């Protein structure tokens, strides 16, 4: 049997892998929220604080190998809808984030979110896992600039002979080979190998200007030290955000993070087998409380909502099974309050490899869906395809809920509809409508 030290080594390597798969949020979140008028450096500090707090709490309290950090998508809603659309100041938007965290906390304390998860049909749970797998795979290909925009077909493949595409493919196949050979830390080695391969781009061959903000080189060193900026801590306008006109904003924050979190926990548990004896995701109540407090904390320190990260699947695939994976990743966030420039060394084509490969593992639960039964197959299919096609976990799972409920009603099986699922379906309709 493996020794305790070997288990800990596996958890640490898994934590490093997860961190490398999601460290991009340290740069991307500030870039998006800065467009709402928030200081980039202050949002970066807040992002690190939320990521470290949420991940450490998830590891030490909920004992799950899942990273918690400011969510992608909800940060765009914060900037482009709440601030630019509804006209909230960023301080009021932070207050709305805080109140959504309070609502999460209340729902978690009264086990409402656990009841919601238990009401989700098993087929939809399997579909969510597969949909997330396709979603993060798509994100990986997109971040690697292997899949690009196309005016005629919306998306298309970049030029195969392009140095960036060839380097990405070489790193992808190299890492896949390591995984097949069951090399410990395969994803980490793959990321480092791809970074080394990408170093010549823009120096000895090729040009990355079109995909790297006008910078010809893909791997860049921009310094070591940057002091943290705590100017956003305590800036949330908690009372100002309670205006009647802002209630829809709080609702969308609440609904989106609620179902993003549920989707992530369900998807990861289905793909990894991390479940309690009753079949629900492991330590769900504590995990949901962690998710809630991370969102509340985010509003107080100056960031958009915190949520569980689907990229945690990278560490789980590396063997992470306990809270030490999340603790390792959480601790790795902290130094980058001071050393954030070092993150620029690892290019997106390197970190994206992990997302593509892990996405392939997350579609395994598809085999558990009864595809010959239209009641299971159709809602599952809608869930699977709409998560990546709409670029939204919430939209995909909402259509899964709605279609499942409507099909039961149309086929005269309304008595089989779980009352909680019926309420969720109505809320999903409202969410899609607004």
Tab-separated table of C-alpha atoms in Angstrom:
chain	number	residue	atom	x	y	z
A	1	UNK	CA	0.000	0.000	0.000
A	2	UNK	CA	1.166	3.578	-0.680
A	3	UNK	CA	2.669	5.297	2.336
A	4	UNK	CA	1.175	8.383	3.946
A	5	UNK	CA	4.049	10.459	2.534
A	6	UNK	CA	3.323	9.226	-0.990
A	7	UNK	CA	-0.346	10.134	-0.573
A	8	UNK	CA	0.618	13.638	0.571
A	9	UNK	CA	3.004	13.969	-2.368
A	10	UNK	CA	0.170	13.056	-4.722
A	11	UNK	CA	-2.137	15.635	-3.106
A	12	UNK	CA	0.520	18.355	-3.351
A	13	UNK	CA	1.207	17.578	-7.015
A	14	UNK	CA	-2.527	17.608	-7.644
A	15	UNK	CA	-2.817	20.994	-5.918
A	16	UNK	CA	-0.007	22.399	-8.053
A	17	UNK	CA	-1.681	21.051	-11.196
A	18	UNK	CA	-5.006	22.637	-10.265
A	19	UNK	CA	-3.340	25.953	-9.498
A	20	UNK	CA	-1.554	25.957	-12.847
A	21	UNK	CA	-4.865	25.269	-14.569
A	22	UNK	CA	-6.685	28.204	-12.965
A	23	UNK	CA	-4.019	30.772	-12.051
A	24	UNK	CA	-5.138	32.778	-15.090
A	25	UNK	CA	-7.922	34.219	-12.927
A	26	UNK	CA	-5.318	36.317	-11.073
A	27	UNK	CA	-4.804	38.318	-14.276
A	28	UNK	CA	-8.105	37.876	-16.115
A	29	UNK	CA	-10.438	38.889	-13.254
A	30	UNK	CA	-8.706	42.254	-12.691
A	31	UNK	CA	-8.657	42.877	-16.452
A	32	UNK	CA	-12.453	42.456	-16.665
A	33	UNK	CA	-13.355	44.322	-13.463
A	34	UNK	CA	-10.990	47.178	-14.341
A	35	UNK	CA	-13.441	48.067	-17.125
A	36	UNK	CA	-15.974	48.803	-14.371
A	37	UNK	CA	-13.633	51.523	-13.095
A	38	UNK	CA	-11.909	49.433	-10.424
A	39	UNK	CA	-8.126	49.697	-9.909
A	40	UNK	CA	-6.420	46.728	-11.612
A	41	UNK	CA	-3.856	46.234	-8.843
A	42	UNK	CA	-6.513	46.348	-6.115
A	43	UNK	CA	-8.717	43.783	-7.901
A	44	UNK	CA	-5.666	41.545	-8.337
A	45	UNK	CA	-5.076	41.645	-4.592
A	46	UNK	CA	-8.771	40.941	-3.933
A	47	UNK	CA	-8.712	38.046	-6.414
A	48	UNK	CA	-5.793	36.450	-4.606
A	49	UNK	CA	-7.464	36.948	-1.218
A	50	UNK	CA	-10.744	35.351	-2.364
A	51	UNK	CA	-8.946	32.455	-4.068
A	52	UNK	CA	-6.767	31.733	-1.057
A	53	UNK	CA	-9.594	32.113	1.483
A	54	UNK	CA	-12.084	30.007	-0.470
A	55	UNK	CA	-9.633	27.254	-1.387
A	56	UNK	CA	-8.175	26.976	2.111
A	57	UNK	CA	-11.639	26.809	3.638
A	58	UNK	CA	-12.689	24.197	1.080
A	59	UNK	CA	-9.653	22.096	1.943
A	60	UNK	CA	-9.575	22.498	5.722
A	61	UNK	CA	-13.314	22.676	6.452
A	62	UNK	CA	-15.092	20.855	3.604
A	63	UNK	CA	-12.101	18.559	2.968
A	64	UNK	CA	-12.665	18.496	-0.792
A	65	UNK	CA	-9.982	18.856	-3.523
A	66	UNK	CA	-11.790	21.801	-5.120
A	67	UNK	CA	-10.444	25.294	-5.714
A	68	UNK	CA	-12.673	28.299	-5.034
A	69	UNK	CA	-11.951	31.599	-6.794
A	70	UNK	CA	-13.783	34.524	-8.450
A	71	UNK	CA	-15.951	33.023	-11.172
A	72	UNK	CA	-15.561	33.621	-14.875
A	73	UNK	CA	-18.785	34.823	-16.492
A	74	UNK	CA	-20.112	36.375	-13.321
A	75	UNK	CA	-17.247	38.905	-13.463
A	76	UNK	CA	-18.429	39.846	-16.962
A	77	UNK	CA	-21.987	40.251	-15.631
A	78	UNK	CA	-20.583	42.420	-12.830
A	79	UNK	CA	-18.872	44.769	-15.300
A	80	UNK	CA	-21.001	44.823	-18.433
A	81	UNK	CA	-24.487	44.314	-16.972
A	82	UNK	CA	-24.528	45.442	-13.346
A	83	UNK	CA	-22.245	48.473	-13.730
A	84	UNK	CA	-22.491	49.432	-17.407
A	85	UNK	CA	-26.070	48.191	-17.981
A	86	UNK	CA	-27.990	48.835	-14.742
A	87	UNK	CA	-25.835	51.813	-13.812
A	88	UNK	CA	-24.616	50.628	-10.403
A	89	UNK	CA	-21.372	52.078	-9.165
A	90	UNK	CA	-18.761	49.382	-8.660
A	91	UNK	CA	-19.164	49.940	-4.912
A	92	UNK	CA	-22.894	49.174	-5.190
A	93	UNK	CA	-22.135	46.143	-7.367
A	94	UNK	CA	-19.791	44.863	-4.647
A	95	UNK	CA	-22.650	45.367	-2.205
A	96	UNK	CA	-24.884	43.253	-4.463
A	97	UNK	CA	-22.226	40.523	-4.424
A	98	UNK	CA	-22.209	40.701	-0.628
A	99	UNK	CA	-25.989	40.303	-0.394
A	100	UNK	CA	-25.987	37.380	-2.816
A	101	UNK	CA	-23.451	35.778	-0.465
A	102	UNK	CA	-25.804	36.349	2.454
A	103	UNK	CA	-28.642	34.670	0.532
A	104	UNK	CA	-26.344	31.732	-0.328
A	105	UNK	CA	-25.452	31.386	3.313
A	106	UNK	CA	-29.095	31.300	4.407
A	107	UNK	CA	-29.934	28.720	1.729
A	108	UNK	CA	-26.959	26.607	2.788
A	109	UNK	CA	-27.692	26.772	6.524
A	110	UNK	CA	-31.263	25.569	5.939
A	111	UNK	CA	-29.978	22.845	3.588
A	112	UNK	CA	-32.058	24.273	0.718
A	113	UNK	CA	-29.195	23.889	-1.746
A	114	UNK	CA	-28.688	20.268	-0.702
A	115	UNK	CA	-32.375	19.573	-1.356
A	116	UNK	CA	-32.015	21.193	-4.769
A	117	UNK	CA	-29.131	18.888	-5.639
A	118	UNK	CA	-31.036	15.824	-4.448
A	119	UNK	CA	-33.963	16.852	-6.676
A	120	UNK	CA	-31.811	16.861	-9.817
A	121	UNK	CA	-32.447	13.683	-11.853
A	122	UNK	CA	-29.451	11.347	-12.113
A	123	UNK	CA	-29.355	11.672	-15.913
A	124	UNK	CA	-29.066	15.461	-15.659
A	125	UNK	CA	-26.228	15.053	-13.150
A	126	UNK	CA	-24.344	12.877	-15.635
A	127	UNK	CA	-25.108	15.347	-18.421
A	128	UNK	CA	-23.778	18.271	-16.379
A	129	UNK	CA	-20.458	16.481	-15.906
A	130	UNK	CA	-20.145	15.834	-19.640
A	131	UNK	CA	-21.250	19.367	-20.489
A	132	UNK	CA	-18.618	20.795	-18.166
A	133	UNK	CA	-16.031	18.543	-19.789
A	134	UNK	CA	-16.881	19.881	-23.243
A	135	UNK	CA	-16.987	23.414	-21.831
A	136	UNK	CA	-13.512	23.385	-20.309
A	137	UNK	CA	-12.166	21.581	-23.372
A	138	UNK	CA	-13.591	24.382	-25.536
A	139	UNK	CA	-12.121	26.996	-23.207
A	140	UNK	CA	-8.764	25.261	-23.460
A	141	UNK	CA	-8.774	25.198	-27.270
A	142	UNK	CA	-9.923	28.815	-27.299
A	143	UNK	CA	-7.302	30.044	-24.819
A	144	UNK	CA	-4.654	28.248	-26.870
A	145	UNK	CA	-5.914	30.110	-29.956
A	146	UNK	CA	-6.348	26.754	-31.689
A	147	UNK	CA	-10.078	27.449	-32.074
A	148	UNK	CA	-10.698	31.004	-33.254
A	149	UNK	CA	-13.588	33.209	-34.332
A	150	UNK	CA	-14.889	32.841	-37.869
A	151	UNK	CA	-17.362	35.297	-39.435
A	152	UNK	CA	-18.950	32.614	-41.596
A	153	UNK	CA	-19.197	29.756	-39.082
A	154	UNK	CA	-18.764	31.535	-35.703
A	155	UNK	CA	-15.758	29.350	-34.850
A	156	UNK	CA	-13.010	27.634	-36.801
A	157	UNK	CA	-9.500	26.229	-36.485
A	158	UNK	CA	-6.409	28.414	-36.623
A	159	UNK	CA	-3.890	27.780	-39.375
A	160	UNK	CA	-2.452	24.328	-38.735
A	161	UNK	CA	1.057	25.375	-39.775
A	162	UNK	CA	1.051	28.328	-37.372
A	163	UNK	CA	3.898	28.016	-34.789
A	164	UNK	CA	1.466	28.535	-31.909
A	165	UNK	CA	-0.849	25.744	-33.103
A	166	UNK	CA	2.042	23.354	-33.731
A	167	UNK	CA	3.547	24.077	-30.303
A	168	UNK	CA	0.189	23.573	-28.595
A	169	UNK	CA	-0.390	20.266	-30.366
A	170	UNK	CA	3.120	19.071	-29.540
A	171	UNK	CA	2.586	19.895	-25.859
A	172	UNK	CA	-0.859	18.278	-25.891
A	173	UNK	CA	0.419	14.994	-27.321
A	174	UNK	CA	3.480	14.995	-25.047
A	175	UNK	CA	1.296	15.451	-21.960
A	176	UNK	CA	-1.200	12.838	-23.150
A	177	UNK	CA	1.691	10.398	-23.536
A	178	UNK	CA	2.772	11.055	-19.959
A	179	UNK	CA	-0.785	10.472	-18.725
A	180	UNK	CA	-1.027	7.194	-20.613
A	181	UNK	CA	2.264	6.100	-19.052
A	182	UNK	CA	0.816	7.199	-15.660
A	183	UNK	CA	3.715	9.532	-14.903
A	184	UNK	CA	3.166	11.303	-11.579
A	185	UNK	CA	2.776	15.047	-12.135
A	186	UNK	CA	2.205	14.537	-15.886
A	187	UNK	CA	0.183	17.705	-16.313
A	188	UNK	CA	2.773	19.845	-14.522
A	189	UNK	CA	5.551	18.413	-16.687
A	190	UNK	CA	3.400	18.986	-19.756
A	191	UNK	CA	2.847	22.638	-18.887
A	192	UNK	CA	6.558	23.202	-18.269
A	193	UNK	CA	7.510	21.339	-21.466
A	194	UNK	CA	5.091	23.423	-23.541
A	195	UNK	CA	6.358	26.641	-21.965
A	196	UNK	CA	9.898	25.692	-22.987
A	197	UNK	CA	8.714	24.881	-26.533
A	198	UNK	CA	6.930	28.244	-26.731
A	199	UNK	CA	9.993	30.286	-25.743
A	200	UNK	CA	11.336	30.612	-29.351
A	201	UNK	CA	8.016	31.948	-30.705
A	202	UNK	CA	8.545	35.590	-31.570
A	203	UNK	CA	12.283	35.249	-30.975
A	204	UNK	CA	13.515	32.646	-33.451
A	205	UNK	CA	10.362	31.896	-35.448
A	206	UNK	CA	6.748	33.007	-35.713
A	207	UNK	CA	4.982	36.031	-34.277
A	208	UNK	CA	2.502	36.043	-31.391
A	209	UNK	CA	1.367	39.668	-31.787
A	210	UNK	CA	-2.095	38.737	-33.039
A	211	UNK	CA	-2.893	36.621	-29.971
A	212	UNK	CA	-0.777	38.217	-27.258
A	213	UNK	CA	-1.968	41.822	-27.100
A	214	UNK	CA	0.509	43.049	-29.707
A	215	UNK	CA	3.542	41.424	-28.079
A	216	UNK	CA	5.490	39.366	-30.615
A	217	UNK	CA	6.906	36.903	-28.079
A	218	UNK	CA	4.635	34.337	-26.411
A	219	UNK	CA	6.709	33.696	-23.273
A	220	UNK	CA	7.685	36.874	-21.466
A	221	UNK	CA	9.380	37.895	-18.250
A	222	UNK	CA	7.891	41.104	-16.861
A	223	UNK	CA	9.595	41.314	-13.501
A	224	UNK	CA	9.324	39.660	-10.129
A	225	UNK	CA	7.849	41.931	-7.462
A	226	UNK	CA	4.594	43.927	-7.311
A	227	UNK	CA	3.301	45.171	-3.948
A	228	UNK	CA	-0.335	44.368	-3.010
A	229	UNK	CA	-3.042	47.046	-3.171
A	230	UNK	CA	-5.743	46.800	-0.485
A	231	UNK	CA	-7.648	49.937	-1.528
A	232	UNK	CA	-10.862	48.045	-2.383
A	233	UNK	CA	-11.174	46.276	0.957
A	234	UNK	CA	-14.309	47.553	2.705
A	235	UNK	CA	-15.452	49.638	-0.280
A	236	UNK	CA	-18.705	47.713	-0.863
A	237	UNK	CA	-21.798	49.944	-0.619
A	238	UNK	CA	-23.878	47.423	1.270
A	239	UNK	CA	-26.878	49.674	1.969
A	240	UNK	CA	-26.804	51.452	-1.401
A	241	UNK	CA	-27.121	48.168	-3.249
A	242	UNK	CA	-30.499	47.411	-1.608
A	243	UNK	CA	-32.493	49.713	-3.892
A	244	UNK	CA	-35.576	48.121	-5.435
A	245	UNK	CA	-34.196	48.765	-8.932
A	246	UNK	CA	-31.131	46.687	-8.096
A	247	UNK	CA	-33.002	43.576	-6.899
A	248	UNK	CA	-32.744	41.917	-10.365
A	249	UNK	CA	-28.961	42.307	-10.167
A	250	UNK	CA	-28.818	40.598	-6.777
A	251	UNK	CA	-31.116	37.871	-8.083
A	252	UNK	CA	-28.934	37.148	-11.119
A	253	UNK	CA	-25.792	37.102	-8.955
A	254	UNK	CA	-27.571	34.664	-6.636
A	255	UNK	CA	-29.029	32.415	-9.325
A	256	UNK	CA	-25.891	32.253	-11.460
A	257	UNK	CA	-23.491	31.389	-8.659
A	258	UNK	CA	-26.051	29.023	-7.096
A	259	UNK	CA	-26.330	26.901	-10.216
A	260	UNK	CA	-22.730	27.309	-11.324
A	261	UNK	CA	-21.717	25.951	-7.920
A	262	UNK	CA	-24.244	23.125	-7.997
A	263	UNK	CA	-23.228	22.227	-11.572
A	264	UNK	CA	-19.574	22.157	-10.634
A	265	UNK	CA	-20.005	20.030	-7.498
A	266	UNK	CA	-22.312	17.595	-9.270
A	267	UNK	CA	-20.107	17.376	-12.348
A	268	UNK	CA	-16.893	16.826	-10.417
A	269	UNK	CA	-18.459	14.228	-8.136
A	270	UNK	CA	-19.938	12.308	-11.084
A	271	UNK	CA	-16.630	12.310	-12.956
A	272	UNK	CA	-14.423	11.451	-9.978
A	273	UNK	CA	-16.669	9.320	-7.769
A	274	UNK	CA	-16.206	11.682	-4.804
A	275	UNK	CA	-19.619	11.014	-3.283
A	276	UNK	CA	-21.241	10.403	0.065
A	277	UNK	CA	-23.013	7.055	0.663
A	278	UNK	CA	-26.342	8.554	-0.500
A	279	UNK	CA	-24.831	9.390	-3.903
A	280	UNK	CA	-24.670	13.161	-3.395
A	281	UNK	CA	-21.392	15.072	-3.829
A	282	UNK	CA	-19.046	14.519	-0.892
A	283	UNK	CA	-19.382	16.855	2.110
A	284	UNK	CA	-21.902	18.893	0.143
A	285	UNK	CA	-23.219	21.016	3.015
A	286	UNK	CA	-19.758	22.164	4.064
A	287	UNK	CA	-18.767	22.740	0.449
A	288	UNK	CA	-21.828	24.898	-0.166
A	289	UNK	CA	-21.193	26.884	3.019
A	290	UNK	CA	-17.660	27.485	1.770
A	291	UNK	CA	-19.001	28.659	-1.587
A	292	UNK	CA	-21.400	31.015	0.186
A	293	UNK	CA	-18.787	32.546	2.473
A	294	UNK	CA	-16.352	32.984	-0.431
A	295	UNK	CA	-18.963	35.084	-2.243
A	296	UNK	CA	-19.747	37.143	0.851
A	297	UNK	CA	-16.002	37.619	1.444
A	298	UNK	CA	-15.490	38.635	-2.202
A	299	UNK	CA	-17.914	41.517	-1.876
A	300	UNK	CA	-16.125	42.777	1.233
A	301	UNK	CA	-12.591	42.675	-0.190
A	302	UNK	CA	-13.363	43.995	-3.679
A	303	UNK	CA	-14.054	41.206	-6.181
A	304	UNK	CA	-16.907	39.579	-8.044
A	305	UNK	CA	-18.426	36.406	-6.604
A	306	UNK	CA	-16.338	33.412	-5.579
A	307	UNK	CA	-17.298	29.946	-6.752
A	308	UNK	CA	-15.999	26.392	-7.067
A	309	UNK	CA	-13.818	25.935	-10.142
A	310	UNK	CA	-14.384	23.308	-12.797
A	311	UNK	CA	-10.618	23.341	-13.393
A	312	UNK	CA	-10.342	21.446	-10.096
A	313	UNK	CA	-10.888	18.396	-12.292
A	314	UNK	CA	-7.232	18.751	-13.334
A	315	UNK	CA	-5.990	18.046	-9.818
A	316	UNK	CA	-8.575	15.332	-9.259
A	317	UNK	CA	-7.368	13.585	-12.400
A	318	UNK	CA	-3.816	13.848	-11.005
A	319	UNK	CA	-4.945	11.879	-7.953
A	320	UNK	CA	-6.165	14.621	-5.626
A	321	UNK	CA	-8.816	13.186	-3.333
A	322	UNK	CA	-8.584	15.176	-0.082
A	323	UNK	CA	-8.626	18.736	1.138
A	324	UNK	CA	-4.838	18.926	0.912
A	325	UNK	CA	-5.163	19.443	-2.830
A	326	UNK	CA	-7.253	22.573	-2.278
A	327	UNK	CA	-4.994	23.718	0.578
A	328	UNK	CA	-1.935	23.437	-1.657
A	329	UNK	CA	-3.594	25.421	-4.428
A	330	UNK	CA	-4.888	28.012	-1.954
A	331	UNK	CA	-1.437	28.564	-0.482
A	332	UNK	CA	0.043	28.936	-3.977
A	333	UNK	CA	-2.244	31.898	-4.648
A	334	UNK	CA	-0.900	33.940	-1.720
A	335	UNK	CA	2.649	34.673	-2.964
A	336	UNK	CA	1.227	36.204	-6.123
A	337	UNK	CA	-0.008	39.205	-4.179
A	338	UNK	CA	3.682	40.072	-4.387
A	339	UNK	CA	4.956	38.041	-7.370
A	340	UNK	CA	2.123	38.326	-9.882
A	341	UNK	CA	4.499	39.331	-12.747
A	342	UNK	CA	5.972	35.811	-12.666
A	343	UNK	CA	2.682	34.397	-13.964
A	344	UNK	CA	3.344	35.943	-17.358
A	345	UNK	CA	6.066	33.359	-17.978
A	346	UNK	CA	3.545	30.536	-18.528
A	347	UNK	CA	1.677	31.133	-21.815
A	348	UNK	CA	-1.967	30.296	-22.311
A	349	UNK	CA	-1.148	27.462	-24.731
A	350	UNK	CA	0.638	25.668	-21.883
A	351	UNK	CA	-2.067	25.946	-19.218
A	352	UNK	CA	-4.768	25.193	-21.797
A	353	UNK	CA	-3.412	21.687	-22.342
A	354	UNK	CA	-4.672	20.668	-18.905
A	355	UNK	CA	-8.187	21.877	-19.697
A	356	UNK	CA	-8.415	19.964	-22.977
A	357	UNK	CA	-7.159	16.691	-21.520
A	358	UNK	CA	-9.267	16.844	-18.379
A	359	UNK	CA	-12.321	17.708	-20.467
A	360	UNK	CA	-11.951	14.351	-22.191
A	361	UNK	CA	-12.070	12.517	-18.856
A	362	UNK	CA	-15.199	14.341	-17.698
A	363	UNK	CA	-17.419	12.935	-20.460
A	364	UNK	CA	-17.162	9.409	-19.024
A	365	UNK	CA	-20.570	9.698	-17.210
A	366	UNK	CA	-22.251	9.833	-20.635
A	367	UNK	CA	-22.221	6.049	-20.533
A	368	UNK	CA	-24.605	6.094	-17.557
A	369	UNK	CA	-27.405	7.888	-19.459
A	370	UNK	CA	-30.127	5.752	-21.045
A	371	UNK	CA	-29.938	7.199	-24.564
A	372	UNK	CA	-32.800	4.957	-25.750
A	373	UNK	CA	-35.176	6.650	-23.296
A	374	UNK	CA	-36.211	10.075	-24.731
A	375	UNK	CA	-37.206	11.320	-21.261
A	376	UNK	CA	-33.564	11.005	-20.210
A	377	UNK	CA	-31.868	11.517	-23.558
A	378	UNK	CA	-33.400	14.800	-24.747
A	379	UNK	CA	-32.962	16.898	-21.572
A	380	UNK	CA	-29.490	15.399	-21.117
A	381	UNK	CA	-28.536	16.275	-24.680
A	382	UNK	CA	-29.742	19.862	-24.293
A	383	UNK	CA	-27.761	20.204	-21.076
A	384	UNK	CA	-24.590	18.777	-22.619
A	385	UNK	CA	-24.549	20.899	-25.759
A	386	UNK	CA	-25.889	24.176	-24.366
A	387	UNK	CA	-23.294	24.464	-21.604
A	388	UNK	CA	-20.433	24.941	-24.113
A	389	UNK	CA	-22.533	26.427	-26.948
A	390	UNK	CA	-23.911	29.234	-24.737
A	391	UNK	CA	-20.684	29.529	-22.733
A	392	UNK	CA	-22.718	29.236	-19.553
A	393	UNK	CA	-23.172	26.503	-16.961
A	394	UNK	CA	-26.341	28.187	-15.725
A	395	UNK	CA	-28.021	28.343	-19.130
A	396	UNK	CA	-27.217	24.713	-19.942
A	397	UNK	CA	-28.483	23.285	-16.681
A	398	UNK	CA	-31.550	25.579	-16.767
A	399	UNK	CA	-32.637	24.113	-20.100
A	400	UNK	CA	-32.033	20.645	-18.676
A	401	UNK	CA	-34.370	21.337	-15.750
A	402	UNK	CA	-37.046	22.995	-17.889
A	403	UNK	CA	-37.083	20.339	-20.623
A	404	UNK	CA	-37.183	17.496	-18.091
A	405	UNK	CA	-40.194	19.023	-16.336
A	406	UNK	CA	-42.066	19.998	-19.516
A	407	UNK	CA	-41.607	16.552	-21.101
A	408	UNK	CA	-43.056	14.864	-18.017
A	409	UNK	CA	-46.081	17.173	-18.214
A	410	UNK	CA	-46.565	16.620	-21.961
A	411	UNK	CA	-46.455	12.850	-21.574
A	412	UNK	CA	-49.016	12.755	-18.771
A	413	UNK	CA	-46.474	12.058	-16.047
A	414	UNK	CA	-46.882	15.279	-14.106
A	415	UNK	CA	-47.278	13.336	-10.854
A	416	UNK	CA	-43.632	12.245	-11.174
A	417	UNK	CA	-42.347	15.831	-11.094
A	418	UNK	CA	-40.388	16.571	-7.933
A	419	UNK	CA	-41.927	19.717	-6.341
A	420	UNK	CA	-38.473	21.227	-5.783
A	421	UNK	CA	-37.534	20.570	-9.409
A	422	UNK	CA	-40.784	22.259	-10.498
A	423	UNK	CA	-39.867	25.388	-8.538
A	424	UNK	CA	-36.329	25.279	-9.944
A	425	UNK	CA	-37.733	25.040	-13.474
A	426	UNK	CA	-39.903	28.126	-12.909
A	427	UNK	CA	-36.950	30.043	-11.509
A	428	UNK	CA	-34.893	28.894	-14.492
A	429	UNK	CA	-37.513	30.315	-16.855
A	430	UNK	CA	-37.414	33.604	-14.967
A	431	UNK	CA	-33.607	33.638	-15.093
A	432	UNK	CA	-33.581	33.042	-18.848
A	433	UNK	CA	-36.306	35.634	-19.372
A	434	UNK	CA	-34.481	38.479	-17.626
